[in-house]
Coordinates of C-alpha atoms and ligand atoms in Angstrom, one line a residue:
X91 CA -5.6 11.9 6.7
X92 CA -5.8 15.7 7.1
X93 CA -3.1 17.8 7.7
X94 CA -1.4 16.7 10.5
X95 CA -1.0 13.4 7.8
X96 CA 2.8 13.3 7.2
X97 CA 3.3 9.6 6.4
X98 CA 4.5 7.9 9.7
X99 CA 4.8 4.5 8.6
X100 CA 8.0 3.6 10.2
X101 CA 8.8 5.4 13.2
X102 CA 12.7 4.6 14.4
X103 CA 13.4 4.9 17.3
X104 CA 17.5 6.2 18.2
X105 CA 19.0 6.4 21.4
X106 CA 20.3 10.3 21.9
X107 CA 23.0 8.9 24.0
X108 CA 24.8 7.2 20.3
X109 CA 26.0 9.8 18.0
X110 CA 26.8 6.6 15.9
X111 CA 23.1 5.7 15.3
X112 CA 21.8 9.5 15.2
X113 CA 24.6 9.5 12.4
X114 CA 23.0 6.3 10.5
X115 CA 19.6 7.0 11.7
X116 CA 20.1 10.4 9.2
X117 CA 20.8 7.8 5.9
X118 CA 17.9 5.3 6.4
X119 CA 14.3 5.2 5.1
X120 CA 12.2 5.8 8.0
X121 CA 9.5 8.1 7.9
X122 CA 10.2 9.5 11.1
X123 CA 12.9 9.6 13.6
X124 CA 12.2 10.1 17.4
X125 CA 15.4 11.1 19.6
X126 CA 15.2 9.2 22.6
X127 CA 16.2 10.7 25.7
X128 CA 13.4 8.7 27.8
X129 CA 13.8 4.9 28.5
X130 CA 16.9 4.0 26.1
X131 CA 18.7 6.5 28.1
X132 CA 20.2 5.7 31.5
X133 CA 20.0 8.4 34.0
X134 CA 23.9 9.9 33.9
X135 CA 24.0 9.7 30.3
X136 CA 20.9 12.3 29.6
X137 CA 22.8 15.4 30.0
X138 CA 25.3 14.5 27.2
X139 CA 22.5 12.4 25.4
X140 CA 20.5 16.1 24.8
X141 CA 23.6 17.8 23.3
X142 CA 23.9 15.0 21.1
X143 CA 20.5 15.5 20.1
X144 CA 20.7 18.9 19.2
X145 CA 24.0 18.9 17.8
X146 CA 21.8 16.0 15.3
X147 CA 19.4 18.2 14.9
X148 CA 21.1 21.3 14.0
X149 CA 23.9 20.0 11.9
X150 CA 22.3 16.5 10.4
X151 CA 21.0 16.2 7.3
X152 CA 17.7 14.5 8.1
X153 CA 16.4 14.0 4.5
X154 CA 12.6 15.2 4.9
X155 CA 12.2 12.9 7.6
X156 CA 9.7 13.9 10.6
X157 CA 12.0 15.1 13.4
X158 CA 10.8 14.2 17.0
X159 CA 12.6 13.7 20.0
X160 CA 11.6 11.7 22.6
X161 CA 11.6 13.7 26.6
X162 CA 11.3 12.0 30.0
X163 CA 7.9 12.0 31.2
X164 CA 6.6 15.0 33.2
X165 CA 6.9 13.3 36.9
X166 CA 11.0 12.8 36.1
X167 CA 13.2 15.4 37.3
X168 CA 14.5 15.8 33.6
X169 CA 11.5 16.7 31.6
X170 CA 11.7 20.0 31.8
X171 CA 15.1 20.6 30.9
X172 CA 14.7 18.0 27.9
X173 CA 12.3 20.2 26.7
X174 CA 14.0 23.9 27.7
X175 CA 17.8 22.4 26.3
X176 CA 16.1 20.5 23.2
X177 CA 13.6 23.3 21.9
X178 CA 15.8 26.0 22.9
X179 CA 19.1 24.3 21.0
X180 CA 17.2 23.1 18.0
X181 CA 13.7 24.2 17.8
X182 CA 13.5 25.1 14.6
X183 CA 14.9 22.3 13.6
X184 CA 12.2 19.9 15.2
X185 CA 9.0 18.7 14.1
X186 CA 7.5 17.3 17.4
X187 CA 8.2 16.4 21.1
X188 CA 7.4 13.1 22.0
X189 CA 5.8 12.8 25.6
X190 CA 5.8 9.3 27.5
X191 CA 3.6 8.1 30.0
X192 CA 0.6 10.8 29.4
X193 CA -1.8 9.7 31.7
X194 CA -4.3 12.8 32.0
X195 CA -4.7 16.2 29.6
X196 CA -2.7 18.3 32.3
X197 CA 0.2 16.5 31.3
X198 CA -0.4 17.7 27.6
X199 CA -1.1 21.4 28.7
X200 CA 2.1 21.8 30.5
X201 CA 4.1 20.9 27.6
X202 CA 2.0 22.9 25.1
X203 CA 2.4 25.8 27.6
X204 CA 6.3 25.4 28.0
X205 CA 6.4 24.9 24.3
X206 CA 4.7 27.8 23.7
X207 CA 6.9 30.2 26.0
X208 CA 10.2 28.8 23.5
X209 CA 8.6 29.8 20.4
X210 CA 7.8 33.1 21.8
X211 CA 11.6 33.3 23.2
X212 CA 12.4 32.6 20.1
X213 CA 10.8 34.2 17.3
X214 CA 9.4 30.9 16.4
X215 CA 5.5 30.1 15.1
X216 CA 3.9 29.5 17.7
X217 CA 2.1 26.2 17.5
X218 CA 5.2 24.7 15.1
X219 CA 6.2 22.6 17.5
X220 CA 4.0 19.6 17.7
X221 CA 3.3 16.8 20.4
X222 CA 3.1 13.2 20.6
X223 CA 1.5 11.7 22.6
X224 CA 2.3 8.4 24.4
X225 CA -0.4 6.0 26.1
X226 CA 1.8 4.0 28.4
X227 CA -0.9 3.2 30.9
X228 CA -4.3 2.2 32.5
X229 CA -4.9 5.8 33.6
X230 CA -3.5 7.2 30.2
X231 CA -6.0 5.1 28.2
X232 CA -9.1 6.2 30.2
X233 CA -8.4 9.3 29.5
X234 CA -7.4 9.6 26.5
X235 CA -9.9 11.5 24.6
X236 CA -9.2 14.4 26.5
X237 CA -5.7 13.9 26.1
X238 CA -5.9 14.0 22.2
X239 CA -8.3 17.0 22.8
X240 CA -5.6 19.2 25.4
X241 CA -4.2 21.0 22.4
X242 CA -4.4 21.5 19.1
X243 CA -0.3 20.4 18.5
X244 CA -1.5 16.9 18.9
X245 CA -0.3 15.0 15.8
X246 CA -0.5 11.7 17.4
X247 CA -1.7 9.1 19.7
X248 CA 1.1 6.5 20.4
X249 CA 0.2 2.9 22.3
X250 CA 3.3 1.7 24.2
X251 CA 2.9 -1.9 24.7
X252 CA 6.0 -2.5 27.6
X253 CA 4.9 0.0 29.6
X254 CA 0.8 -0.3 29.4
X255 CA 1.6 -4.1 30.1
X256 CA 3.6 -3.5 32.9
X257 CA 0.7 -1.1 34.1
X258 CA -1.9 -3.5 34.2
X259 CA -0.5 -6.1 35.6
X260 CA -0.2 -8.2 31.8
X261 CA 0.9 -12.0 32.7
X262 CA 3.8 -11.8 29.6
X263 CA 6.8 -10.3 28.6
X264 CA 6.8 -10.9 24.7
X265 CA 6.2 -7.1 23.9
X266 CA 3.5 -6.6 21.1
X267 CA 3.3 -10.7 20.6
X268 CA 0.0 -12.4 20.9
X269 CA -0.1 -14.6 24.2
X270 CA -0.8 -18.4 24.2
X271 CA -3.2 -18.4 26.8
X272 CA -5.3 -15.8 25.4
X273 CA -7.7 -16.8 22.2
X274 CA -7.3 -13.6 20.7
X275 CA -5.7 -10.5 20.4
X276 CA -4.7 -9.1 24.1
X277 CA -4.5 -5.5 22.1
X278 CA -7.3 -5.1 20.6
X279 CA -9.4 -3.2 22.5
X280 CA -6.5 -0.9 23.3
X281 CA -5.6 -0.3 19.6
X282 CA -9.6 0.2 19.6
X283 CA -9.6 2.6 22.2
X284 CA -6.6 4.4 20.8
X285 CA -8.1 4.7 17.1
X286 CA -11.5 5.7 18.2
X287 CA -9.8 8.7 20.1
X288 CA -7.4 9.4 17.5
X289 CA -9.9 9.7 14.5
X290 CA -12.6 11.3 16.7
X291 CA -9.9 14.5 17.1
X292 CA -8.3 14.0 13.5
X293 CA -5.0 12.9 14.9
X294 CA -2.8 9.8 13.8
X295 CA -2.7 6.6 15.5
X296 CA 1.0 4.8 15.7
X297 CA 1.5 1.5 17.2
X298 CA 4.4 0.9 19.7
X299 CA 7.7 -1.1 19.4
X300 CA 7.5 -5.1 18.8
X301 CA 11.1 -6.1 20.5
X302 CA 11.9 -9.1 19.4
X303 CA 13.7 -7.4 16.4
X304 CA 15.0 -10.2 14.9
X305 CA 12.0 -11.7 14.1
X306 CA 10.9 -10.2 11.0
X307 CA 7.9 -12.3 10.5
X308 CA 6.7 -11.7 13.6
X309 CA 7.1 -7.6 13.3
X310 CA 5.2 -7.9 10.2
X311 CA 2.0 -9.6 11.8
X312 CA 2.0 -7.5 14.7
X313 CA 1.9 -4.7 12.5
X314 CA -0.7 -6.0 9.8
X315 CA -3.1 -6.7 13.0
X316 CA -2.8 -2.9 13.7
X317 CA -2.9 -1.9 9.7
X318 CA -5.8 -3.9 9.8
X319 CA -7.7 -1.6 11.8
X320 CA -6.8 1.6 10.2
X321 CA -3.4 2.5 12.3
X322 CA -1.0 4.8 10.8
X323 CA 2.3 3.4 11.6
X324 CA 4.5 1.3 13.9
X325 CA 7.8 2.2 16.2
X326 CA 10.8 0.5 14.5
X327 CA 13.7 -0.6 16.6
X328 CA 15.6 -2.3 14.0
X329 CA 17.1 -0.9 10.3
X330 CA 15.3 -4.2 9.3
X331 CA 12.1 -3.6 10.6
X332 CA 11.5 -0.1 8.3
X333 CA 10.9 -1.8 5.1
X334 CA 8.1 -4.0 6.7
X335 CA 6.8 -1.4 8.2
X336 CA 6.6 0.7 5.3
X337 CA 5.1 -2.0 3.1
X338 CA 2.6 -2.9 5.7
X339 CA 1.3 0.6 6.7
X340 CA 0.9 2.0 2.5
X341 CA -2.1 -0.1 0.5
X342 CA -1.0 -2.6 -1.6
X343 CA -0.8 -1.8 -5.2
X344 CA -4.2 -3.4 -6.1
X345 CA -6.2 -1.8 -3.4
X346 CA -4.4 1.6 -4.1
X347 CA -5.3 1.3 -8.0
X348 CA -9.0 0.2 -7.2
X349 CA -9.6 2.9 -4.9
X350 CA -8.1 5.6 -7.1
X351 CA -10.9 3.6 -9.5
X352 CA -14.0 4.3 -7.6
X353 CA -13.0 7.9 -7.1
X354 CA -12.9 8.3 -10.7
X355 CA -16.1 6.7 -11.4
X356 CA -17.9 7.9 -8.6
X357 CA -17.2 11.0 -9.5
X358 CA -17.8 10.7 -13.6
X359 CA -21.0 8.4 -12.8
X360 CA -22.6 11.4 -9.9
X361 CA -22.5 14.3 -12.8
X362 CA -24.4 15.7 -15.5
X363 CA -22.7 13.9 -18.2
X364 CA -22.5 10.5 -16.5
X365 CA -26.3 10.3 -15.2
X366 CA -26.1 12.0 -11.9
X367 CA -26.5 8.4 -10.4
X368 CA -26.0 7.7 -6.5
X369 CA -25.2 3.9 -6.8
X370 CA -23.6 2.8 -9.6
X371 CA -21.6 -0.9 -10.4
X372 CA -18.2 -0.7 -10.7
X373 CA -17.1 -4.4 -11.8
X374 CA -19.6 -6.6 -9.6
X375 CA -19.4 -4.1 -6.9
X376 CA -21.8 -1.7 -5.9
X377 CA -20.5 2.4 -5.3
X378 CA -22.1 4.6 -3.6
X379 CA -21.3 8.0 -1.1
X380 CA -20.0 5.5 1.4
X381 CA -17.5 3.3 -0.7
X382 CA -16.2 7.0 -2.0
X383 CA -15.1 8.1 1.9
X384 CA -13.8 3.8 2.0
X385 CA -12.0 5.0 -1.2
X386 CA -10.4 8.4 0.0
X387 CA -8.5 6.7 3.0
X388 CA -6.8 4.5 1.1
X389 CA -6.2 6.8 -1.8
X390 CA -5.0 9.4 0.3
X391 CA -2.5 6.9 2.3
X392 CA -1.2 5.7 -1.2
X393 CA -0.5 9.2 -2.1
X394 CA 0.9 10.0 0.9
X395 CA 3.4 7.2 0.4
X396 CA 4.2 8.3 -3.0
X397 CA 2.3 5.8 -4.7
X398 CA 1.9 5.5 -8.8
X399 CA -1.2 4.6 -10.0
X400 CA -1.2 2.2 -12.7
X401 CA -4.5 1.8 -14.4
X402 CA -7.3 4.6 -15.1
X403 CA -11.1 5.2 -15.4
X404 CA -12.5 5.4 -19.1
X405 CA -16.1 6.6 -19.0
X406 CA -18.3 4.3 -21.1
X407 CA -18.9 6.7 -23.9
X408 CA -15.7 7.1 -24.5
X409 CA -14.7 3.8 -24.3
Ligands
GLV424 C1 7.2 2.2 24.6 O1 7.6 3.2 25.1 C2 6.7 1.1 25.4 O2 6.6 1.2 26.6 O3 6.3 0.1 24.8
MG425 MG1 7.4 3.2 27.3

């Protein structure tokens, strides 16, 4: 992860229209926050929803979470003044806008643009404000390698499941579920697609929502399949889907100690006073350059989550 890495295990998701949950939202563990004025929001309650949103922002005591808020898409008659009321209210209190629905890189530029005239009217850095980005459909997936290359505020690519199925036509309605007819998982090659553009322009790749929010068992296996790959997070509808959700998305204890392991050695075993060796065995395990960069994602995730290591590297001479 490089610097656009904040953790983003758990990403909750919190209706702007219910200053109840932006209230809670403020006390529980998520990583992040996004404030949704899009599809949680019905039409005549998005005027109110982005005062409560700012009046969250401004006076809320958010705890080191990542503060996004979620705007209509840009072919809605409310995205612009999502973004003009939001930024303008609470910019500097706001880590990222979310935008649904991307489905080229003009979509991207107009909001880095509009973003960009705020900060100025401001006195904010330009550039503080960064963007999320949400493949929602057919269109946004083919194109989104430019989409994570329109703008450097690009912190993440986002998959949204109920939407891209909707888009292409996707014979089920059991958001983020695997289907019965189907021996395999109907998301792969989407979470593919999605990582392969996210890594290829350093950004993070999040999962969407799994809705069926009472089925903890099921959240956690959706979200292992995408862990599995090398996603960063996962949306979180649910105060009881965080937890999973954090666990999941952070390496387990033993991985996290074993690759804070090879580090060490690889490092002690590469210099003068360990041999200056290329490949060395660690255990019954070969190391070399390539298990080093294995080592680093998953040392750098545990760190990012806060992780303790609990064993340590004792070079052979001194052992
Ligand atoms: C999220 O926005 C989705 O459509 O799944
Ligand atoms: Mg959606």
């Amino acid at each position: 992860m490089g610097a656009l890495g904040r953790p983003r295990r758990s990403c909750l998701a919190v209706p702007g229209s219910s200053p109840k949950m932006l209230d809670k939202a403020q006390g529980l563990p998520a990583d992040q926050v996004f404030l949704d004025l899009e599809d949680a929001v019905a039409p005549l309650a998005k005027p109110q929803a982005r005062r409560n949103i700012v009046a969250a922002l401004t006076e809320g005591d958010w705890g080191g979470k990542a503060r996004v808020v979620r705007v209509n898409d840009v072919t809605t008659p409310w995205a612009y003044r999502d973004v003009v009321e939001v930024c303008e209210g609470a910019g500097a209190a706001l880590d990222c806008v979310m935008l649904p629905k991307v489905q080229d890189a003009s979509h991207v530029r107009w909001l880095d643009l509009t973003l960009t005239q705020i900060e100025k009217a401001l006195g904010l850095p330009v550039g503080g404000i960064g963007i999320e980005a949400q493949i929602e459909s057919a269109r946004g997936l083919v194109n989104v390698d430019a989409i994570a290359a329109a703008s450097p505020r690009v912190e993440t690519i986002i998959f949204g499941p109920a939407d891209f199925m909707a888009s292409i036509n996707m014979r089920s309605l059991a958001v983020g579920a695997l289907h019965p007819d189907y021996p395999g998982d109907p998301y792969h090659y989407v979470l593919m697609r999605i990582l392969m553009a996210a890594r290829a322009h350093d950004k993070q790749a999040i999962d969407g929502p799994y809705l069926q929010i009472r089925d903890v068992d099921g959240f956690r296996a959706a979200a292992r399949r995408s862990a599995a790959l090398g996603f960063d997070g996962k949306w979180v509808l649910h105060p009881g889907q965080i937890e999973p959700a954090n666990e999941v998305y952070s390496p387990s204890q033993e991985d996290y100690d074993r690759a804070e392991l090879i580090l060490d050695a690889y490092e002690y075993y590469t210099s003068e006073a360990g041999g200056k060796l290329g490949a060395v065995m660690l255990g019954d395990e070969m190391v070399d350059e390539a298990s080093r960069k294995m080592a680093m994602v998953v040392a750098a995730k545990g760190r990012a989550a806060g992780m303790v290591r609990t064993s340590r590297f004792t070079p052979p001479a001194a052992a």
